[in-house]
XYZ file of C-alpha atoms in Angstrom:
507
model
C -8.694 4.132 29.018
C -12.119 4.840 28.009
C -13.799 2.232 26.153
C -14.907 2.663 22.279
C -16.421 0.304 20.142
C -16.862 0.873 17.039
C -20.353 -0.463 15.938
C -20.299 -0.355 11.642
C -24.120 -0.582 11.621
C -24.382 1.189 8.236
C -21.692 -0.496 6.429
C -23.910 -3.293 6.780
C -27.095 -1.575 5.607
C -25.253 0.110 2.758
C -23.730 -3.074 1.803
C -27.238 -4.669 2.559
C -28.766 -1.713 0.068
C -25.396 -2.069 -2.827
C -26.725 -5.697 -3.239
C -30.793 -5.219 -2.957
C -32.177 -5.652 -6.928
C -28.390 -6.790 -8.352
C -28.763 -10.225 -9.744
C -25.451 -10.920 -10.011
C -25.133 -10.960 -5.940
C -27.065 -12.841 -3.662
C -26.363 -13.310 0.162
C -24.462 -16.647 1.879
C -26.932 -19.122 1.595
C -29.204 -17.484 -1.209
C -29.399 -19.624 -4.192
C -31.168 -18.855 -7.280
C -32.303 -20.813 -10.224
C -29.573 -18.366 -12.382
C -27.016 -20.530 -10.075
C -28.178 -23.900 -11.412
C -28.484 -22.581 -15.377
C -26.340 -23.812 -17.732
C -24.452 -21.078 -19.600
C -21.587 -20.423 -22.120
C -19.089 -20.596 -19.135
C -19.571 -24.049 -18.428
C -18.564 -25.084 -22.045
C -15.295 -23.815 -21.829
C -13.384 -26.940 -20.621
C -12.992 -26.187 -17.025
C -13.764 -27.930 -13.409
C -15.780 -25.459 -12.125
C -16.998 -21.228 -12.849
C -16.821 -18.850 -10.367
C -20.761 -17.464 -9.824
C -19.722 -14.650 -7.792
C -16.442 -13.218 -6.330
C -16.932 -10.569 -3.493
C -15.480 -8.701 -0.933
C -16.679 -6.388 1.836
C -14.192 -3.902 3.918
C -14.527 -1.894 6.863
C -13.268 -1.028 10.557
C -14.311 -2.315 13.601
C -12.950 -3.842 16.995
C -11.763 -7.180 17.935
C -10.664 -8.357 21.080
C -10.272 -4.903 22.334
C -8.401 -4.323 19.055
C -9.161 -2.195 16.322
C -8.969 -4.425 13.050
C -9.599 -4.158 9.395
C -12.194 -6.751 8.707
C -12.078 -8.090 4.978
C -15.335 -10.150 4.514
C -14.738 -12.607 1.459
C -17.847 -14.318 -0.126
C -17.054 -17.017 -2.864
C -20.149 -18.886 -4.792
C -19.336 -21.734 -7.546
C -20.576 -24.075 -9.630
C -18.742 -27.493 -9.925
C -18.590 -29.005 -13.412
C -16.589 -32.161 -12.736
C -17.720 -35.329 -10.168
C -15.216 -35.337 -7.510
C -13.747 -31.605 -7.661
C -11.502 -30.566 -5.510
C -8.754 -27.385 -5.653
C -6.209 -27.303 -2.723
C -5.616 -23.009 -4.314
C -9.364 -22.157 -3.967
C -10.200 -24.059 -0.829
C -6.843 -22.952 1.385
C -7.316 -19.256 3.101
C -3.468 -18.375 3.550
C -2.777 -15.593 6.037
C 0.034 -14.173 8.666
C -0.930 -15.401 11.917
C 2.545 -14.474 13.699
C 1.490 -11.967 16.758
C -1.842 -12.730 15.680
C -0.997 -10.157 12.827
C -3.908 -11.570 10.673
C -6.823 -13.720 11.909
C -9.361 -15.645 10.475
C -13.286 -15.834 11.544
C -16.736 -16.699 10.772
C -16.054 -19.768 8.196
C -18.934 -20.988 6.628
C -20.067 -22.980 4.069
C -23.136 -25.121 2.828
C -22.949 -27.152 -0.656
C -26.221 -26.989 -2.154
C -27.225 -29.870 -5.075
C -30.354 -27.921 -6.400
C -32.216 -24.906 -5.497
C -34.645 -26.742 -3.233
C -33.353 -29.342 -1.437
C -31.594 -28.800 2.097
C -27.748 -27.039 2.088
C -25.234 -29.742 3.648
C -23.458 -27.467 5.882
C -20.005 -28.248 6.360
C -18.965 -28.793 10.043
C -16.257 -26.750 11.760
C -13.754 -29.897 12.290
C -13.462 -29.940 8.902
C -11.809 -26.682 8.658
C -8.360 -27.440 9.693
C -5.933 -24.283 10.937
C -2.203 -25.050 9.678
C 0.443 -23.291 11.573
C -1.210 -20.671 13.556
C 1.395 -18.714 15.083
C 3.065 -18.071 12.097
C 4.033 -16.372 8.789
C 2.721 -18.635 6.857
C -0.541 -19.903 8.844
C -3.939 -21.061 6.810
C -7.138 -23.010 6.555
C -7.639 -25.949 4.857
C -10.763 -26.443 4.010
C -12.191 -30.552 3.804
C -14.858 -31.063 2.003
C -16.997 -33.750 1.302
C -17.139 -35.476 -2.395
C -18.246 -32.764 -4.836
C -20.493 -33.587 -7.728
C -21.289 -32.032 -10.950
C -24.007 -28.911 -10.621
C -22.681 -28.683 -7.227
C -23.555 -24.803 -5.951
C -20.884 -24.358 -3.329
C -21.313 -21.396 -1.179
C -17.973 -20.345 1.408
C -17.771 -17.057 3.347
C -15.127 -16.132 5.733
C -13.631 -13.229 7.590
C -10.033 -12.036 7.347
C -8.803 -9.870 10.199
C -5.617 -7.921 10.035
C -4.031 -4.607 11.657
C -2.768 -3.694 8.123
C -4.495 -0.628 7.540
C -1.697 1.072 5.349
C -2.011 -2.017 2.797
C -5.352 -3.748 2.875
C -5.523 -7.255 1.237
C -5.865 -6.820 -2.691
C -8.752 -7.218 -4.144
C -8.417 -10.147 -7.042
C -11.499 -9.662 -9.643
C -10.613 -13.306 -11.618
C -9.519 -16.323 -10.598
C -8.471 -19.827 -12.318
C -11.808 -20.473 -13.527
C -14.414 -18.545 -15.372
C -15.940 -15.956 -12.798
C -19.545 -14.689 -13.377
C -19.449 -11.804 -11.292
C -16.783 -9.483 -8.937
C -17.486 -6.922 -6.441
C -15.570 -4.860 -3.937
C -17.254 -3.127 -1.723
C -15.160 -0.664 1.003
C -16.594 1.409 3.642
C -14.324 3.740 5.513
C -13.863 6.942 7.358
C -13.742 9.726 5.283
C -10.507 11.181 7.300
C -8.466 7.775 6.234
C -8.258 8.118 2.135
C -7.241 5.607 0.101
C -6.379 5.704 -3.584
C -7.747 2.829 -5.684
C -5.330 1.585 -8.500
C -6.843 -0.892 -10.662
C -4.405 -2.929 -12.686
C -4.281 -5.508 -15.398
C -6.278 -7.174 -18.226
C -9.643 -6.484 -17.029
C -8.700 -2.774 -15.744
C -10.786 -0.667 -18.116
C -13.891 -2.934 -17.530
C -14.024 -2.670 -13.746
C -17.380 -0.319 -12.580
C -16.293 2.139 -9.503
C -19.304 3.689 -7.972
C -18.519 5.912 -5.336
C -21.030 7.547 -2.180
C -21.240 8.783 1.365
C -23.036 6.882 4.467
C -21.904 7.239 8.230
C -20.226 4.698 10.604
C -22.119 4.578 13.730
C -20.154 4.991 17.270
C -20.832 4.011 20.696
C -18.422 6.014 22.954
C -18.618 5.663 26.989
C -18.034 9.204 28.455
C -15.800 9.320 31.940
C -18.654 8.939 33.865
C -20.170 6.054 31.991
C -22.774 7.554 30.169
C -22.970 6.146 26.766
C -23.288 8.354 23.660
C -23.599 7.161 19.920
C -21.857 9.512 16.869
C -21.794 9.154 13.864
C -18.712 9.576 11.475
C -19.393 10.218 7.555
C -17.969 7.456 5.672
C -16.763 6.845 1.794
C -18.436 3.761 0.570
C -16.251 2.558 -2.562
C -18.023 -0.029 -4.892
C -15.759 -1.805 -7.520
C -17.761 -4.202 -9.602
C -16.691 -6.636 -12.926
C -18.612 -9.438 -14.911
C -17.584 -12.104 -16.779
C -13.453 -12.427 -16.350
C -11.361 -15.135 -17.697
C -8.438 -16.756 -16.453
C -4.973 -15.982 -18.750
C -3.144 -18.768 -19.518
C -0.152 -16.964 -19.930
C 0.123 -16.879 -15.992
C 0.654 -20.318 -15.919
C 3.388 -20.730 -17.527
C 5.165 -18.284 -15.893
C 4.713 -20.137 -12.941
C 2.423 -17.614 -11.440
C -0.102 -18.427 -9.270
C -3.336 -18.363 -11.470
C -5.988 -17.817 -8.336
C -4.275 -14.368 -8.467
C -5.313 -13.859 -11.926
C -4.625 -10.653 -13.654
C -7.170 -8.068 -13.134
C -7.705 -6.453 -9.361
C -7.553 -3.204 -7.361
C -5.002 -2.431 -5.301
C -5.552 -0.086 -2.340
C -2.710 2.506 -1.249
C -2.996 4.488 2.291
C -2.528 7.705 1.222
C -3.647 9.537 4.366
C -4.049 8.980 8.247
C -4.831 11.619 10.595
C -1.339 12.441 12.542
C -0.812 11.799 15.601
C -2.210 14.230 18.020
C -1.374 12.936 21.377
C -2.856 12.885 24.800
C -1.653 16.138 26.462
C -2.886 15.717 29.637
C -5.980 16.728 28.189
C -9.601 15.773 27.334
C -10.191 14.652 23.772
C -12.980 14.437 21.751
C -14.742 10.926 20.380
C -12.956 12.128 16.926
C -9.627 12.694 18.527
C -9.967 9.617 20.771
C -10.773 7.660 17.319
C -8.098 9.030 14.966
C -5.493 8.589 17.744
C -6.288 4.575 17.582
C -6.065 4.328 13.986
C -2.881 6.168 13.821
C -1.838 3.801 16.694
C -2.627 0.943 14.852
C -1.610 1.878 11.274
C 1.929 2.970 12.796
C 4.383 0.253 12.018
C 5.784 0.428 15.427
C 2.583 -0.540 17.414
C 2.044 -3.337 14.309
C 4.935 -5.728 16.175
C 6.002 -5.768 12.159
C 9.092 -8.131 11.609
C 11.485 -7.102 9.111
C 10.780 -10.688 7.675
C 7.055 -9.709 7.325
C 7.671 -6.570 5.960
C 9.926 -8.286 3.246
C 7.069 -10.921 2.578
C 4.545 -7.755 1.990
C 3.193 -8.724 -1.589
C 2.579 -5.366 -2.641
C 4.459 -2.959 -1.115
C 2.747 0.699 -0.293
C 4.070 3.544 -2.546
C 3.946 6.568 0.330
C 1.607 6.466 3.443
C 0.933 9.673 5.163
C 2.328 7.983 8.637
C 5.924 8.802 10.098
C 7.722 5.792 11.944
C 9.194 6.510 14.835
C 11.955 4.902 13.370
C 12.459 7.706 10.102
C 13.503 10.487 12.400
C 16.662 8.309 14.000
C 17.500 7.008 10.826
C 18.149 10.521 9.500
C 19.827 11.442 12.807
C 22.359 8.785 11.584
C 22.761 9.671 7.987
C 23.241 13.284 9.700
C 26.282 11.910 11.597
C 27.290 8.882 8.537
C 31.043 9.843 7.184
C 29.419 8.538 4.371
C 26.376 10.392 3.870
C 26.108 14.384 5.192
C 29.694 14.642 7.143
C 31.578 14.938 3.812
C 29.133 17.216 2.292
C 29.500 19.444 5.305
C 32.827 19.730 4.383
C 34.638 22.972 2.790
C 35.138 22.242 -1.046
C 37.068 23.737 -3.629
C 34.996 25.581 -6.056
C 36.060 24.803 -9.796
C 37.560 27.832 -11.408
C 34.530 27.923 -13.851
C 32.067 28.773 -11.354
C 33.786 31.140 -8.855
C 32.092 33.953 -10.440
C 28.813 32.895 -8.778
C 30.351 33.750 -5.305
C 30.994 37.537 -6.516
C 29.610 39.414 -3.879
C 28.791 42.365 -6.586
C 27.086 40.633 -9.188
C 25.558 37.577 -7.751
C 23.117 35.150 -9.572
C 19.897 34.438 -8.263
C 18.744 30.865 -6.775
C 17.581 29.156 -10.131
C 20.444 30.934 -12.354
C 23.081 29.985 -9.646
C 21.568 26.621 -9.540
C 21.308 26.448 -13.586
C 25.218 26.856 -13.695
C 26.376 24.365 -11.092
C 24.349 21.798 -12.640
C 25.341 22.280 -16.304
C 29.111 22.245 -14.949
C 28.755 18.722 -12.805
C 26.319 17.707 -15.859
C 29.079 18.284 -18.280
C 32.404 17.493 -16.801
C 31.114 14.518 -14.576
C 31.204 10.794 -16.156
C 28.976 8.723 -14.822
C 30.204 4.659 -14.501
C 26.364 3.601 -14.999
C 26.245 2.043 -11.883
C 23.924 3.284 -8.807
C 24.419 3.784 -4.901
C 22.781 4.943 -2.214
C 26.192 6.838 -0.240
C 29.823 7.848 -0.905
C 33.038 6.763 0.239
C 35.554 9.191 -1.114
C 35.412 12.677 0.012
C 33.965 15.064 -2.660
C 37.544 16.796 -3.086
C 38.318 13.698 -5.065
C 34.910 12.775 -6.646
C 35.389 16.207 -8.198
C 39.122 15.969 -9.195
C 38.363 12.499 -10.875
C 35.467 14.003 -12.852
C 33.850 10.149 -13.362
C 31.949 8.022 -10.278
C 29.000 6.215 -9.358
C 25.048 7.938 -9.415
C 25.881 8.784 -5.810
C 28.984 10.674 -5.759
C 28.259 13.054 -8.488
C 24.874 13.834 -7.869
C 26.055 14.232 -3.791
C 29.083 16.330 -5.384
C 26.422 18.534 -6.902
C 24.470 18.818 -3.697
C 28.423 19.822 -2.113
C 28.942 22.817 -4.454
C 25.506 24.145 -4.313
C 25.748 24.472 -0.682
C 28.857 25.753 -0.708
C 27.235 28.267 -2.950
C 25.335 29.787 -0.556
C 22.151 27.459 -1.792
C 20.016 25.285 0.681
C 20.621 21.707 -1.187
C 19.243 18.580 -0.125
C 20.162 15.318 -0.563
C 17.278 13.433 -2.036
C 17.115 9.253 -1.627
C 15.214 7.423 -4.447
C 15.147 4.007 -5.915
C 15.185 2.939 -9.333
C 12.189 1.245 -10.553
C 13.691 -2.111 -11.299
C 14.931 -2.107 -7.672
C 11.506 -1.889 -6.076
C 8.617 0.795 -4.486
C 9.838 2.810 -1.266
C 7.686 2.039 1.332
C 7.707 4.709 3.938
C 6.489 2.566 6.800
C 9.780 1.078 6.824
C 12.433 2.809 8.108
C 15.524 1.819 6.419
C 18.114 2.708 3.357
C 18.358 -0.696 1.911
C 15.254 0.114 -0.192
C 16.768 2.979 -1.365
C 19.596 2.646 -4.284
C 20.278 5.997 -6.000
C 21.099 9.914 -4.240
C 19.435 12.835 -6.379
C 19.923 16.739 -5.428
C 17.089 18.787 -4.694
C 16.838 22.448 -4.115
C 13.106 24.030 -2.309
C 12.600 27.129 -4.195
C 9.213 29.320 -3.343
C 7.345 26.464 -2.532
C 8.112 24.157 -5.064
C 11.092 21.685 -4.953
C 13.816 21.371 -8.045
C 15.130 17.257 -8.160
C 18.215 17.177 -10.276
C 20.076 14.104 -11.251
C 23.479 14.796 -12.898
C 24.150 11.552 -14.493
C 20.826 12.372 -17.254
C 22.510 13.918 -20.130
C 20.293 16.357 -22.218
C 17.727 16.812 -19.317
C 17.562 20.426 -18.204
C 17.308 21.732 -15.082
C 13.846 20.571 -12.813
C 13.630 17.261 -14.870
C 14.687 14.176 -14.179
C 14.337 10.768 -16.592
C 10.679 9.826 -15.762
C 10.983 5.943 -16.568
C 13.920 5.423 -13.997
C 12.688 5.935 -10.544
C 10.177 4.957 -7.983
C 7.938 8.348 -7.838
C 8.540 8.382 -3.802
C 11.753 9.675 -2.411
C 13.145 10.779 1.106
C 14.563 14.689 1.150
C 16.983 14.905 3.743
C 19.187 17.841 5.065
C 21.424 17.647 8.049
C 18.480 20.110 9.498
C 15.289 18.366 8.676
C 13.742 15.592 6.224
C 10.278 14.745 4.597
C 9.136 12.570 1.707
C 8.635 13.925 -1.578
C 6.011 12.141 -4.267
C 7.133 12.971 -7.744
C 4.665 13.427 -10.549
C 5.775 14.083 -14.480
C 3.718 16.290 -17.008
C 2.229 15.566 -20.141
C 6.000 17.306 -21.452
C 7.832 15.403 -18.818
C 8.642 18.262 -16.342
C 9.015 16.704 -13.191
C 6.749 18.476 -9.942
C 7.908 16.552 -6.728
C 5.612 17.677 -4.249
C 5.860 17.710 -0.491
C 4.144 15.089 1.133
C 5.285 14.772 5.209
C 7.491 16.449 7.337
C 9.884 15.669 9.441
C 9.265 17.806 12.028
């Protein structure tokens, strides 16, 4: 395999040139007299104040492996003789399969602006549980004393590319100053969701740069390229801790404020060939390799400890198309609905072969009459286990059965229904690099009409046709027919129409 390393020279200098003239940010071991200054913060009844909270993210190799490489640089002041906080000095992370990694620990404690650092020696920086879920660093200081500067910087390495570490602007003491600074190739795209109290005060500057990268050709000569990069900068000042957190015994080093970072595209998969591929080819192959789930040696016990799980990532596990080559087969999934059905004698005048309706009138009538005549039990599922002969002659059931009885007469109809797998927001966010149907707890209908798609869920009353309640369900959700499959993102307009749109195919 030809050897690439990927050499993020300019993340550095851009990072380097984000921090040159900001007061607020100084590099590991830079102390300034602003450090040492008493200010309203320190009045405010607590141990210590967060000086400066930031975080640097980028792509590079490691061990022959491509990893993410989250750079985390904390500065405070201690306002209490003898501080110590087992939260702020402990640097959790998976260590299982070497999943996550931590590097590069450092940190000096400085008592005034110009006398030595005491730099704190490696044995004191004990690893807990390596090889496993819960692995972390416990960091032994010496005795802390008031005006204390206390400078730590570490490296957090992990092949999570579809959800990178969150980004936590606040933490249980008064923080000074937060930054986020990202630094990625501009074919992996990422959307930014900033959440909680601080939200609408968080600064996002955006610009270009280029990610330097040494490639050895087959016969050895090396060749640097360069790759145009997005450089993201997220920056905050003066954040609180909320007390509220506490006593809902919530962490309070998570705080409430941060930005959470969603995959929302990877290059596909382009394969080998036999061929020769190009230095962006060769590179876009290893981060799909990487960000695939399968290649991430992902337990399902990890997956289930994710604390934010992804929305939608634009990256198909292998394991999506034999999961719907199951539900293709399930009695209790597509068999029944590929089953002849009895249409109700108020709609066999859509099957006149003289007069008959178009797609969306056809469509319009079936789901008014399974709307109408349907009672819905107010309970959810995600398959049936009746046939739809007797969903229909009962005229009450579960989410599932009358929404998949819907999907049964509009095929029979003549009209190319899907089936259309969602979960309800108080169940939890589909995460589409995990193949399964546990996460999913609801069946909709869905119809493609000239390139749009029409999600109908029977059990809404007063909703017509192409809307669906908007406060009920998880805005991803897998399409499936017996023929094909792809994941739909749904999206609601100012009036509430819904638009799903098409987001990956199963092909």
């Amino acid at each position: 395999m030809k050897t690439l390393i990927i050499i993020l020279l300019t993340a550095f200098s851009l990072t380097a040139a984000a921090q040159k003239g900001d007061p607020d940010f100084l590099k590991f071991g830079k102390v300034s007299d602003i450090d040492f200054q008493h200010t309203d913060l320190d009045d405010m009844g607590y141990d210590a104040v967060i000086l400066q909270n930031e975080k640097s993210m980028y792509f590079d190799r490691y061990n022959e492996d491509l990893r993410l490489y989250n750079v985390h640089h904390i500065r405070l002041k201690v306002l209490k003789d003898g501080f110590y906080d087992d939260e702020l000095f402990t640097i959790p992370y998976s260590g299982r399969y070497e999943y996550e990694r931590v590097i590069g620990i450092k940190c000096w404690i400085f008592s005034d602006k110009n006398s030595k650092p005491h730099k704190v020696k490696y044995k004191n920086f004990k690893h807990i549980n390596r090889d496993s879920l819960e692995s972390r660093v416990e960091l032994h200081l010496p005795a802390l004393r008031a005006g204390d500067v206390l400078d730590l910087e570490y490296t957090l390495l992990t092949y999570d590319f579809v959800l990178p570490p969150i980004w936590r602007t606040n933490c249980k003491y008064p923080c000074r100053a937060s930054r986020l600074t990202t630094n990625f190739p501009n074919f992996m795209e990422y959307k930014y969701d900033p959440k909680g109290a601080y939200a609408d005060d968080i600064v996002h500057t955006a610009g270009t740069g280029f990610i330097s990268i040494n490639y050895s050709l087959p016969h050895g000569r090396p060749v640097m390229f360069k790759f145009q990069a997005n450089l993201d900068t997220f920056k905050i000042r003066h954040t609180l801790p909320v007390e509220m957190y506490e006593s809902q015994h919530v962490s309070p080093l998570y705080g409430t404020s941060s930005v959470r970072m969603r995959a929302a595209k990877f290059t596909q998969n382009i394969g080998y060939n036999g061929g020769y591929l190009t230095v962006w080819q060769y590179l876009t192959h290893l981060l799909y390799v990487y960000a695939d789930p399968d290649n991430r040696e992902l337990s399902r016990q990890e997956a289930r400890h994710q604390f934010y799980p992804a929305g939608y990532v634009i990256v198909s596990s292998n394991n999506w198309p034999r999961l719907h080559k199951r539900q293709r087969k399930s009695s209790e999934f597509w068999k029944p609905l590929l089953k002849a059905v009895t249409m109700p004698d108020e709609l066999r005048d859509i099957m006149d072969p003289d007069e008959p309706l178009d797609t969306i009138a056809a469509t319009r009538r079936i789901y008014d009459y399974v709307r109408n005549t349907m009672a819905w039990d107010s309970t959810y599922n995600n398959h049936i286990s009746r046939s739809v002969e007797k969903i229909l002659k009962s005229r009450r059931g579960n989410l599932a059965e009358i929404n998949m009885a819907l999907v049964s007469l509009l095929r029979h109809a003549g009209i190319p229904a899907y089936t259309a797998m969602a979960s309800t927001k108080d169940f939890g966010e589909v995460d589409t690099a995990y193949a399964n149907t546990v996460q999913f707890n609801a069946v909709l209908a869905c119809v493609p009409y000239e390139q749009h798609l029409i999600l109908m869920d029977a059990t809404a009353s007063g909703l017509p046709l192409g809307r669906i309640p908007r406060d009920r369900y998880d805005r991803v959700m897998w399409a499936l027919s017996p023929e094909t499959w792809y994941f739909v993102e749904t999206d609601f307009d100012a009036d509430g129409k819904c638009d799903p749109k098409k987001m990956l195919d199963g092909f």
